[in-house]
Amino acid sequence: VEVTEPTILTTSITGNDAACFGDTNGNSTVVPAGGTLDYTYLWSDGSNQTTAMADGLVAQLTPYFVTVTDGNGCTAVDQVMIGSPTELTLSIDGIDVSCFEGNDGSATATAGGGADNFTYLWSDANAQTTQFANGLAANNYSVTVTDNNGCTIAELVEIIELDELIITENQITNVGCNGNNSGAIDVSVT
């Protein structure tokens, strides 16, 4: 009489990081081999998923564990790390309009973190698509930055203008004689 045993239960595991910082769209799949059919699964995520693929995983500093149990109650434990890009950051520097009712204001967006290859979309009438927006009149503008994974961040900048100059004639003194330089104008500027 020969006593046999099943092959050792092993696992291989793969994981996909969350696309954006704080997202819950990471996932992992475990593939068992050996042991005895049928396999059951138990993941260490917050909802204790029980399939070969765990989804809805968020990046964390500790691994996710999965316990695979075969038909004889033998177990194998594997682990996977789920990461994500760093948090997107965005700052905007604005240069105000130089004169009343002018349109020579500008703004510069500086993005960081995320998955690089940033695209820009400004809320001005021209919907400018570069890091720099120019030809801006006094107003509030937003820029939306999108990274290579489709993660977005938006910020506002206010472009202001100087107050309108108002010139008031206080007193006019006409020239007394032709060719003379005795005329004068007294004005106030506010």
PDB file of N, CA and C in Angstrom, residues 64-155:
ATOM      1  N   TYR A  64      -0.889  43.815   2.116  1.00  0.00           N
ATOM      2  CA  TYR A  64      -2.125  43.050   2.223  1.00  0.00           C
ATOM      3  C   TYR A  64      -1.726  41.576   2.214  1.00  0.00           C
ATOM      4  N   PHE A  65      -2.391  40.787   3.042  1.00  0.00           N
ATOM      5  CA  PHE A  65      -2.136  39.355   3.090  1.00  0.00           C
ATOM      6  C   PHE A  65      -3.347  38.618   2.547  1.00  0.00           C
ATOM      7  N   VAL A  66      -3.088  37.489   1.902  1.00  0.00           N
ATOM      8  CA  VAL A  66      -4.165  36.607   1.477  1.00  0.00           C
ATOM      9  C   VAL A  66      -3.818  35.203   1.956  1.00  0.00           C
ATOM     10  N   THR A  67      -4.814  34.560   2.534  1.00  0.00           N
ATOM     11  CA  THR A  67      -4.662  33.169   2.953  1.00  0.00           C
ATOM     12  C   THR A  67      -5.466  32.315   1.989  1.00  0.00           C
ATOM     13  N   VAL A  68      -4.777  31.378   1.340  1.00  0.00           N
ATOM     14  CA  VAL A  68      -5.427  30.441   0.424  1.00  0.00           C
ATOM     15  C   VAL A  68      -5.511  29.100   1.150  1.00  0.00           C
ATOM     16  N   THR A  69      -6.704  28.547   1.172  1.00  0.00           N
ATOM     17  CA  THR A  69      -6.935  27.251   1.820  1.00  0.00           C
ATOM     18  C   THR A  69      -7.406  26.263   0.758  1.00  0.00           C
ATOM     19  N   ASP A  70      -6.777  25.086   0.741  1.00  0.00           N
ATOM     20  CA  ASP A  70      -7.182  24.097  -0.268  1.00  0.00           C
ATOM     21  C   ASP A  70      -8.275  23.187   0.297  1.00  0.00           C
ATOM     22  N   GLY A  71      -8.686  22.213  -0.514  1.00  0.00           N
ATOM     23  CA  GLY A  71      -9.787  21.309  -0.136  1.00  0.00           C
ATOM     24  C   GLY A  71      -9.502  20.454   1.073  1.00  0.00           C
ATOM     25  N   ASN A  72      -8.211  20.279   1.441  1.00  0.00           N
ATOM     26  CA  ASN A  72      -7.856  19.486   2.622  1.00  0.00           C
ATOM     27  C   ASN A  72      -7.603  20.357   3.850  1.00  0.00           C
ATOM     28  N   GLY A  73      -7.789  21.663   3.715  1.00  0.00           N
ATOM     29  CA  GLY A  73      -7.547  22.560   4.843  1.00  0.00           C
ATOM     30  C   GLY A  73      -6.104  23.028   4.953  1.00  0.00           C
ATOM     31  N   CYS A  74      -5.256  22.683   3.979  1.00  0.00           N
ATOM     32  CA  CYS A  74      -3.881  23.185   3.969  1.00  0.00           C
ATOM     33  C   CYS A  74      -3.902  24.651   3.545  1.00  0.00           C
ATOM     34  N   THR A  75      -2.981  25.452   4.090  1.00  0.00           N
ATOM     35  CA  THR A  75      -3.004  26.882   3.806  1.00  0.00           C
ATOM     36  C   THR A  75      -1.656  27.363   3.283  1.00  0.00           C
ATOM     37  N   ALA A  76      -1.737  28.408   2.509  1.00  0.00           N
ATOM     38  CA  ALA A  76      -0.555  29.154   2.055  1.00  0.00           C
ATOM     39  C   ALA A  76      -0.901  30.633   2.213  1.00  0.00           C
ATOM     40  N   VAL A  77       0.041  31.413   2.705  1.00  0.00           N
ATOM     41  CA  VAL A  77      -0.168  32.848   2.909  1.00  0.00           C
ATOM     42  C   VAL A  77       0.801  33.601   2.002  1.00  0.00           C
ATOM     43  N   ASP A  78       0.276  34.600   1.320  1.00  0.00           N
ATOM     44  CA  ASP A  78       1.111  35.444   0.458  1.00  0.00           C
ATOM     45  C   ASP A  78       0.775  36.890   0.776  1.00  0.00           C
ATOM     46  N   GLN A  79       1.615  37.792   0.275  1.00  0.00           N
ATOM     47  CA  GLN A  79       1.400  39.215   0.560  1.00  0.00           C
ATOM     48  C   GLN A  79       1.736  40.050  -0.659  1.00  0.00           C
ATOM     49  N   VAL A  80       1.161  41.244  -0.687  1.00  0.00           N
ATOM     50  CA  VAL A  80       1.410  42.177  -1.782  1.00  0.00           C
ATOM     51  C   VAL A  80       1.348  43.601  -1.232  1.00  0.00           C
ATOM     52  N   MET A  81       2.192  44.452  -1.779  1.00  0.00           N
ATOM     53  CA  MET A  81       2.139  45.885  -1.442  1.00  0.00           C
ATOM     54  C   MET A  81       1.367  46.607  -2.534  1.00  0.00           C
ATOM     55  N   ILE A  82       0.471  47.488  -2.132  1.00  0.00           N
ATOM     56  CA  ILE A  82      -0.266  48.342  -3.066  1.00  0.00           C
ATOM     57  C   ILE A  82       0.189  49.769  -2.799  1.00  0.00           C
ATOM     58  N   GLY A  83       0.693  50.398  -3.827  1.00  0.00           N
ATOM     59  CA  GLY A  83       1.168  51.775  -3.702  1.00  0.00           C
ATOM     60  C   GLY A  83       0.297  52.725  -4.486  1.00  0.00           C
ATOM     61  N   SER A  84       0.756  53.934  -4.583  1.00  0.00           N
ATOM     62  CA  SER A  84       0.089  54.954  -5.395  1.00  0.00           C
ATOM     63  C   SER A  84       1.087  56.067  -5.647  1.00  0.00           C
ATOM     64  N   PRO A  85       0.810  56.897  -6.639  1.00  0.00           N
ATOM     65  CA  PRO A  85       1.666  58.077  -6.806  1.00  0.00           C
ATOM     66  C   PRO A  85       1.549  58.977  -5.581  1.00  0.00           C
ATOM     67  N   THR A  86       2.515  59.859  -5.421  1.00  0.00           N
ATOM     68  CA  THR A  86       2.414  60.832  -4.337  1.00  0.00           C
ATOM     69  C   THR A  86       1.268  61.802  -4.632  1.00  0.00           C
ATOM     70  N   GLU A  87       0.860  62.513  -3.616  1.00  0.00           N
ATOM     71  CA  GLU A  87      -0.251  63.447  -3.756  1.00  0.00           C
ATOM     72  C   GLU A  87       0.108  64.563  -4.730  1.00  0.00           C
ATOM     73  N   LEU A  88      -0.852  64.890  -5.613  1.00  0.00           N
ATOM     74  CA  LEU A  88      -0.660  66.009  -6.525  1.00  0.00           C
ATOM     75  C   LEU A  88      -0.635  67.315  -5.737  1.00  0.00           C
ATOM     76  N   THR A  89       0.254  68.208  -6.122  1.00  0.00           N
ATOM     77  CA  THR A  89       0.293  69.543  -5.525  1.00  0.00           C
ATOM     78  C   THR A  89       0.220  70.564  -6.643  1.00  0.00           C
ATOM     79  N   LEU A  90      -0.267  71.752  -6.309  1.00  0.00           N
ATOM     80  CA  LEU A  90      -0.400  72.802  -7.311  1.00  0.00           C
ATOM     81  C   LEU A  90      -0.336  74.153  -6.629  1.00  0.00           C
ATOM     82  N   SER A  91       0.475  75.028  -7.180  1.00  0.00           N
ATOM     83  CA  SER A  91       0.492  76.419  -6.726  1.00  0.00           C
ATOM     84  C   SER A  91       0.421  77.308  -7.964  1.00  0.00           C
ATOM     85  N   ILE A  92      -0.138  78.497  -7.780  1.00  0.00           N
ATOM     86  CA  ILE A  92      -0.289  79.438  -8.892  1.00  0.00           C
ATOM     87  C   ILE A  92       0.262  80.788  -8.460  1.00  0.00           C
ATOM     88  N   ASP A  93       1.080  81.374  -9.314  1.00  0.00           N
ATOM     89  CA  ASP A  93       1.565  82.739  -9.129  1.00  0.00           C
ATOM     90  C   ASP A  93       0.935  83.598 -10.207  1.00  0.00           C
ATOM     91  N   GLY A  94       0.317  84.704  -9.774  1.00  0.00           N
ATOM     92  CA  GLY A  94      -0.324  85.601 -10.736  1.00  0.00           C
ATOM     93  C   GLY A  94       0.384  86.938 -10.815  1.00  0.00           C
ATOM     94  N   ILE A  95       0.365  87.524 -11.986  1.00  0.00           N
ATOM     95  CA  ILE A  95       0.850  88.889 -12.204  1.00  0.00           C
ATOM     96  C   ILE A  95      -0.360  89.713 -12.618  1.00  0.00           C
ATOM     97  N   ASP A  96      -0.639  90.764 -11.838  1.00  0.00           N
ATOM     98  CA  ASP A  96      -1.847  91.558 -12.036  1.00  0.00           C
ATOM     99  C   ASP A  96      -1.762  92.409 -13.300  1.00  0.00           C
ATOM    100  N   VAL A  97      -2.928  92.848 -13.742  1.00  0.00           N
ATOM    101  CA  VAL A  97      -3.052  93.736 -14.890  1.00  0.00           C
ATOM    102  C   VAL A  97      -2.365  95.059 -14.553  1.00  0.00           C
ATOM    103  N   SER A  98      -1.658  95.637 -15.510  1.00  0.00           N
ATOM    104  CA  SER A  98      -0.869  96.847 -15.234  1.00  0.00           C
ATOM    105  C   SER A  98      -1.693  98.125 -15.261  1.00  0.00           C
ATOM    106  N   CYS A  99      -2.813  98.150 -15.980  1.00  0.00           N
ATOM    107  CA  CYS A  99      -3.644  99.357 -16.088  1.00  0.00           C
ATOM    108  C   CYS A  99      -5.115  98.983 -15.960  1.00  0.00           C
ATOM    109  N   PHE A 100      -5.906  99.978 -15.618  1.00  0.00           N
ATOM    110  CA  PHE A 100      -7.351  99.782 -15.525  1.00  0.00           C
ATOM    111  C   PHE A 100      -7.879  99.268 -16.859  1.00  0.00           C
ATOM    112  N   GLU A 101      -8.705  98.242 -16.819  1.00  0.00           N
ATOM    113  CA  GLU A 101      -9.319  97.584 -17.967  1.00  0.00           C
ATOM    114  C   GLU A 101      -8.300  96.986 -18.935  1.00  0.00           C
ATOM    115  N   GLY A 102      -7.102  96.702 -18.445  1.00  0.00           N
ATOM    116  CA  GLY A 102      -6.087  96.069 -19.283  1.00  0.00           C
ATOM    117  C   GLY A 102      -6.272  94.564 -19.337  1.00  0.00           C
ATOM    118  N   ASN A 103      -5.502  93.921 -20.194  1.00  0.00           N
ATOM    119  CA  ASN A 103      -5.564  92.464 -20.296  1.00  0.00           C
ATOM    120  C   ASN A 103      -4.158  91.880 -20.444  1.00  0.00           C
ATOM    121  N   ASP A 104      -3.223  92.449 -19.679  1.00  0.00           N
ATOM    122  CA  ASP A 104      -1.855  91.952 -19.738  1.00  0.00           C
ATOM    123  C   ASP A 104      -1.460  91.190 -18.467  1.00  0.00           C
ATOM    124  N   GLY A 105      -2.460  90.699 -17.740  1.00  0.00           N
ATOM    125  CA  GLY A 105      -2.178  89.863 -16.575  1.00  0.00           C
ATOM    126  C   GLY A 105      -1.735  88.482 -17.026  1.00  0.00           C
ATOM    127  N   SER A 106      -1.093  87.763 -16.114  1.00  0.00           N
ATOM    128  CA  SER A 106      -0.654  86.410 -16.448  1.00  0.00           C
ATOM    129  C   SER A 106      -0.624  85.566 -15.179  1.00  0.00           C
ATOM    130  N   ALA A 107      -0.501  84.273 -15.368  1.00  0.00           N
ATOM    131  CA  ALA A 107      -0.427  83.348 -14.241  1.00  0.00           C
ATOM    132  C   ALA A 107       0.427  82.156 -14.638  1.00  0.00           C
ATOM    133  N   THR A 108       1.108  81.597 -13.642  1.00  0.00           N
ATOM    134  CA  THR A 108       1.952  80.427 -13.848  1.00  0.00           C
ATOM    135  C   THR A 108       1.544  79.354 -12.852  1.00  0.00           C
ATOM    136  N   ALA A 109       1.270  78.163 -13.349  1.00  0.00           N
ATOM    137  CA  ALA A 109       0.907  77.030 -12.499  1.00  0.00           C
ATOM    138  C   ALA A 109       2.130  76.138 -12.323  1.00  0.00           C
ATOM    139  N   THR A 110       2.380  75.718 -11.083  1.00  0.00           N
ATOM    140  CA  THR A 110       3.486  74.809 -10.794  1.00  0.00           C
ATOM    141  C   THR A 110       2.916  73.557 -10.128  1.00  0.00           C
ATOM    142  N   ALA A 111       2.972  72.443 -10.847  1.00  0.00           N
ATOM    143  CA  ALA A 111       2.423  71.186 -10.347  1.00  0.00           C
ATOM    144  C   ALA A 111       3.557  70.263  -9.913  1.00  0.00           C
ATOM    145  N   GLY A 112       3.250  69.387  -8.965  1.00  0.00           N
ATOM    146  CA  GLY A 112       4.213  68.403  -8.503  1.00  0.00           C
ATOM    147  C   GLY A 112       3.507  67.148  -8.029  1.00  0.00           C
ATOM    148  N   GLY A 113       4.284  66.133  -7.719  1.00  0.00           N
ATOM    149  CA  GLY A 113       3.720  64.867  -7.266  1.00  0.00           C
ATOM    150  C   GLY A 113       3.042  64.141  -8.414  1.00  0.00           C
ATOM    151  N   GLY A 114       2.131  63.263  -8.072  1.00  0.00           N
ATOM    152  CA  GLY A 114       1.373  62.555  -9.087  1.00  0.00           C
ATOM    153  C   GLY A 114       2.224  61.710 -10.008  1.00  0.00           C
ATOM    154  N   ALA A 115       1.766  61.572 -11.232  1.00  0.00           N
ATOM    155  CA  ALA A 115       2.409  60.690 -12.216  1.00  0.00           C
ATOM    156  C   ALA A 115       3.003  61.461 -13.390  1.00  0.00           C
ATOM    157  N   ASP A 116       3.467  62.666 -13.148  1.00  0.00           N
ATOM    158  CA  ASP A 116       4.153  63.484 -14.162  1.00  0.00           C
ATOM    159  C   ASP A 116       3.341  63.664 -15.444  1.00  0.00           C
ATOM    160  N   ASN A 117       4.030  64.161 -16.483  1.00  0.00           N
ATOM    161  CA  ASN A 117       3.400  64.454 -17.781  1.00  0.00           C
ATOM    162  C   ASN A 117       2.104  65.238 -17.601  1.00  0.00           C
ATOM    163  N   PHE A 118       2.205  66.383 -16.939  1.00  0.00           N
ATOM    164  CA  PHE A 118       1.025  67.163 -16.596  1.00  0.00           C
ATOM    165  C   PHE A 118       0.436  67.867 -17.818  1.00  0.00           C
ATOM    166  N   THR A 119      -0.890  67.925 -17.850  1.00  0.00           N
ATOM    167  CA  THR A 119      -1.590  68.782 -18.808  1.00  0.00           C
ATOM    168  C   THR A 119      -2.319  69.849 -18.011  1.00  0.00           C
ATOM    169  N   TYR A 120      -2.561  70.995 -18.662  1.00  0.00           N
ATOM    170  CA  TYR A 120      -3.143  72.157 -17.992  1.00  0.00           C
ATOM    171  C   TYR A 120      -4.363  72.619 -18.771  1.00  0.00           C
ATOM    172  N   LEU A 121      -5.362  73.104 -18.045  1.00  0.00           N
ATOM    173  CA  LEU A 121      -6.526  73.719 -18.673  1.00  0.00           C
ATOM    174  C   LEU A 121      -6.959  74.899 -17.811  1.00  0.00           C
ATOM    175  N   TRP A 122      -6.834  76.107 -18.391  1.00  0.00           N
ATOM    176  CA  TRP A 122      -7.209  77.339 -17.698  1.00  0.00           C
ATOM    177  C   TRP A 122      -8.653  77.681 -18.015  1.00  0.00           C
ATOM    178  N   SER A 123      -9.291  78.422 -17.120  1.00  0.00           N
ATOM    179  CA  SER A 123     -10.706  78.787 -17.281  1.00  0.00           C
ATOM    180  C   SER A 123     -10.889  80.113 -18.006  1.00  0.00           C
ATOM    181  N   ASP A 124      -9.853  80.642 -18.648  1.00  0.00           N
ATOM    182  CA  ASP A 124      -9.999  81.906 -19.373  1.00  0.00           C
ATOM    183  C   ASP A 124     -10.755  81.672 -20.681  1.00  0.00           C
ATOM    184  N   ALA A 125     -11.085  82.754 -21.381  1.00  0.00           N
ATOM    185  CA  ALA A 125     -11.881  82.662 -22.604  1.00  0.00           C
ATOM    186  C   ALA A 125     -11.194  81.835 -23.688  1.00  0.00           C
ATOM    187  N   ASN A 126      -9.867  81.785 -23.667  1.00  0.00           N
ATOM    188  CA  ASN A 126      -9.130  81.020 -24.676  1.00  0.00           C
ATOM    189  C   ASN A 126      -8.860  79.580 -24.263  1.00  0.00           C
ATOM    190  N   ALA A 127      -9.248  79.216 -23.065  1.00  0.00           N
ATOM    191  CA  ALA A 127      -9.013  77.860 -22.540  1.00  0.00           C
ATOM    192  C   ALA A 127      -7.564  77.441 -22.800  1.00  0.00           C
ATOM    193  N   GLN A 128      -6.634  78.267 -22.329  1.00  0.00           N
ATOM    194  CA  GLN A 128      -5.212  78.000 -22.547  1.00  0.00           C
ATOM    195  C   GLN A 128      -4.811  76.660 -21.928  1.00  0.00           C
ATOM    196  N   THR A 129      -3.851  76.005 -22.570  1.00  0.00           N
ATOM    197  CA  THR A 129      -3.500  74.639 -22.175  1.00  0.00           C
ATOM    198  C   THR A 129      -2.011  74.467 -21.885  1.00  0.00           C
ATOM    199  N   THR A 130      -1.361  75.519 -21.445  1.00  0.00           N
ATOM    200  CA  THR A 130       0.038  75.409 -21.056  1.00  0.00           C
ATOM    201  C   THR A 130       0.174  75.765 -19.582  1.00  0.00           C
ATOM    202  N   GLN A 131       1.369  75.615 -19.069  1.00  0.00           N
ATOM    203  CA  GLN A 131       1.636  75.949 -17.673  1.00  0.00           C
ATOM    204  C   GLN A 131       1.455  77.441 -17.430  1.00  0.00           C
ATOM    205  N   PHE A 132       1.587  78.242 -18.477  1.00  0.00           N
ATOM    206  CA  PHE A 132       1.513  79.702 -18.375  1.00  0.00           C
ATOM    207  C   PHE A 132       0.266  80.199 -19.095  1.00  0.00           C
ATOM    208  N   ALA A 133      -0.491  81.056 -18.427  1.00  0.00           N
ATOM    209  CA  ALA A 133      -1.644  81.702 -19.064  1.00  0.00           C
ATOM    210  C   ALA A 133      -1.329  83.191 -19.150  1.00  0.00           C
ATOM    211  N   ASN A 134      -1.537  83.779 -20.319  1.00  0.00           N
ATOM    212  CA  ASN A 134      -1.266  85.210 -20.460  1.00  0.00           C
ATOM    213  C   ASN A 134      -2.435  85.882 -21.161  1.00  0.00           C
ATOM    214  N   GLY A 135      -2.352  87.221 -21.265  1.00  0.00           N
ATOM    215  CA  GLY A 135      -3.449  87.987 -21.855  1.00  0.00           C
ATOM    216  C   GLY A 135      -4.686  88.005 -20.977  1.00  0.00           C
ATOM    217  N   LEU A 136      -4.485  87.960 -19.653  1.00  0.00           N
ATOM    218  CA  LEU A 136      -5.609  87.873 -18.721  1.00  0.00           C
ATOM    219  C   LEU A 136      -6.064  89.253 -18.271  1.00  0.00           C
ATOM    220  N   ALA A 137      -7.360  89.468 -18.283  1.00  0.00           N
ATOM    221  CA  ALA A 137      -7.972  90.658 -17.697  1.00  0.00           C
ATOM    222  C   ALA A 137      -8.250  90.385 -16.226  1.00  0.00           C
ATOM    223  N   ALA A 138      -8.617  91.424 -15.502  1.00  0.00           N
ATOM    224  CA  ALA A 138      -8.932  91.255 -14.078  1.00  0.00           C
ATOM    225  C   ALA A 138     -10.102  90.290 -13.930  1.00  0.00           C
ATOM    226  N   ASN A 139      -9.896  89.237 -13.118  1.00  0.00           N
ATOM    227  CA  ASN A 139     -10.939  88.242 -12.896  1.00  0.00           C
ATOM    228  C   ASN A 139     -10.344  87.128 -12.026  1.00  0.00           C
ATOM    229  N   ASN A 140     -11.185  86.165 -11.671  1.00  0.00           N
ATOM    230  CA  ASN A 140     -10.721  84.949 -11.010  1.00  0.00           C
ATOM    231  C   ASN A 140     -10.585  83.861 -12.064  1.00  0.00           C
ATOM    232  N   TYR A 141      -9.472  83.130 -12.027  1.00  0.00           N
ATOM    233  CA  TYR A 141      -9.220  82.074 -12.994  1.00  0.00           C
ATOM    234  C   TYR A 141      -8.864  80.797 -12.247  1.00  0.00           C
ATOM    235  N   SER A 142      -9.283  79.680 -12.808  1.00  0.00           N
ATOM    236  CA  SER A 142      -8.870  78.397 -12.255  1.00  0.00           C
ATOM    237  C   SER A 142      -8.027  77.679 -13.294  1.00  0.00           C
ATOM    238  N   VAL A 143      -7.164  76.819 -12.800  1.00  0.00           N
ATOM    239  CA  VAL A 143      -6.419  75.922 -13.677  1.00  0.00           C
ATOM    240  C   VAL A 143      -6.611  74.521 -13.132  1.00  0.00           C
ATOM    241  N   THR A 144      -6.884  73.591 -14.037  1.00  0.00           N
ATOM    242  CA  THR A 144      -6.994  72.183 -13.681  1.00  0.00           C
ATOM    243  C   THR A 144      -5.795  71.465 -14.278  1.00  0.00           C
ATOM    244  N   VAL A 145      -5.078  70.745 -13.423  1.00  0.00           N
ATOM    245  CA  VAL A 145      -3.908  69.987 -13.848  1.00  0.00           C
ATOM    246  C   VAL A 145      -4.278  68.514 -13.797  1.00  0.00           C
ATOM    247  N   THR A 146      -3.934  67.796 -14.859  1.00  0.00           N
ATOM    248  CA  THR A 146      -4.180  66.358 -14.945  1.00  0.00           C
ATOM    249  C   THR A 146      -2.848  65.657 -15.163  1.00  0.00           C
ATOM    250  N   ASP A 147      -2.608  64.592 -14.389  1.00  0.00           N
ATOM    251  CA  ASP A 147      -1.347  63.868 -14.554  1.00  0.00           C
ATOM    252  C   ASP A 147      -1.526  62.689 -15.510  1.00  0.00           C
ATOM    253  N   ASN A 148      -0.487  61.922 -15.688  1.00  0.00           N
ATOM    254  CA  ASN A 148      -0.470  60.818 -16.649  1.00  0.00           C
ATOM    255  C   ASN A 148      -1.464  59.706 -16.302  1.00  0.00           C
ATOM    256  N   ASN A 149      -1.896  59.613 -15.042  1.00  0.00           N
ATOM    257  CA  ASN A 149      -2.874  58.602 -14.630  1.00  0.00           C
ATOM    258  C   ASN A 149      -4.306  59.127 -14.653  1.00  0.00           C
ATOM    259  N   GLY A 150      -4.495  60.385 -15.065  1.00  0.00           N
ATOM    260  CA  GLY A 150      -5.837  60.972 -15.067  1.00  0.00           C
ATOM    261  C   GLY A 150      -6.228  61.585 -13.737  1.00  0.00           C
ATOM    262  N   CYS A 151      -5.299  61.701 -12.807  1.00  0.00           N
ATOM    263  CA  CYS A 151      -5.580  62.344 -11.517  1.00  0.00           C
ATOM    264  C   CYS A 151      -5.585  63.850 -11.722  1.00  0.00           C
ATOM    265  N   THR A 152      -6.464  64.558 -11.032  1.00  0.00           N
ATOM    266  CA  THR A 152      -6.601  65.997 -11.242  1.00  0.00           C
ATOM    267  C   THR A 152      -6.514  66.772  -9.934  1.00  0.00           C
ATOM    268  N   ILE A 153      -6.116  68.025 -10.090  1.00  0.00           N
ATOM    269  CA  ILE A 153      -6.128  68.990  -9.001  1.00  0.00           C
ATOM    270  C   ILE A 153      -6.422  70.344  -9.638  1.00  0.00           C
ATOM    271  N   ALA A 154      -7.101  71.216  -8.900  1.00  0.00           N
ATOM    272  CA  ALA A 154      -7.438  72.539  -9.424  1.00  0.00           C
ATOM    273  C   ALA A 154      -7.197  73.591  -8.352  1.00  0.00           C
ATOM    274  N   GLU A 155      -6.827  74.770  -8.790  1.00  0.00           N
ATOM    275  CA  GLU A 155      -6.615  75.913  -7.901  1.00  0.00           C
ATOM    276  C   GLU A 155      -7.115  77.168  -8.588  1.00  0.00           C
TER     277      GLU A 155
END
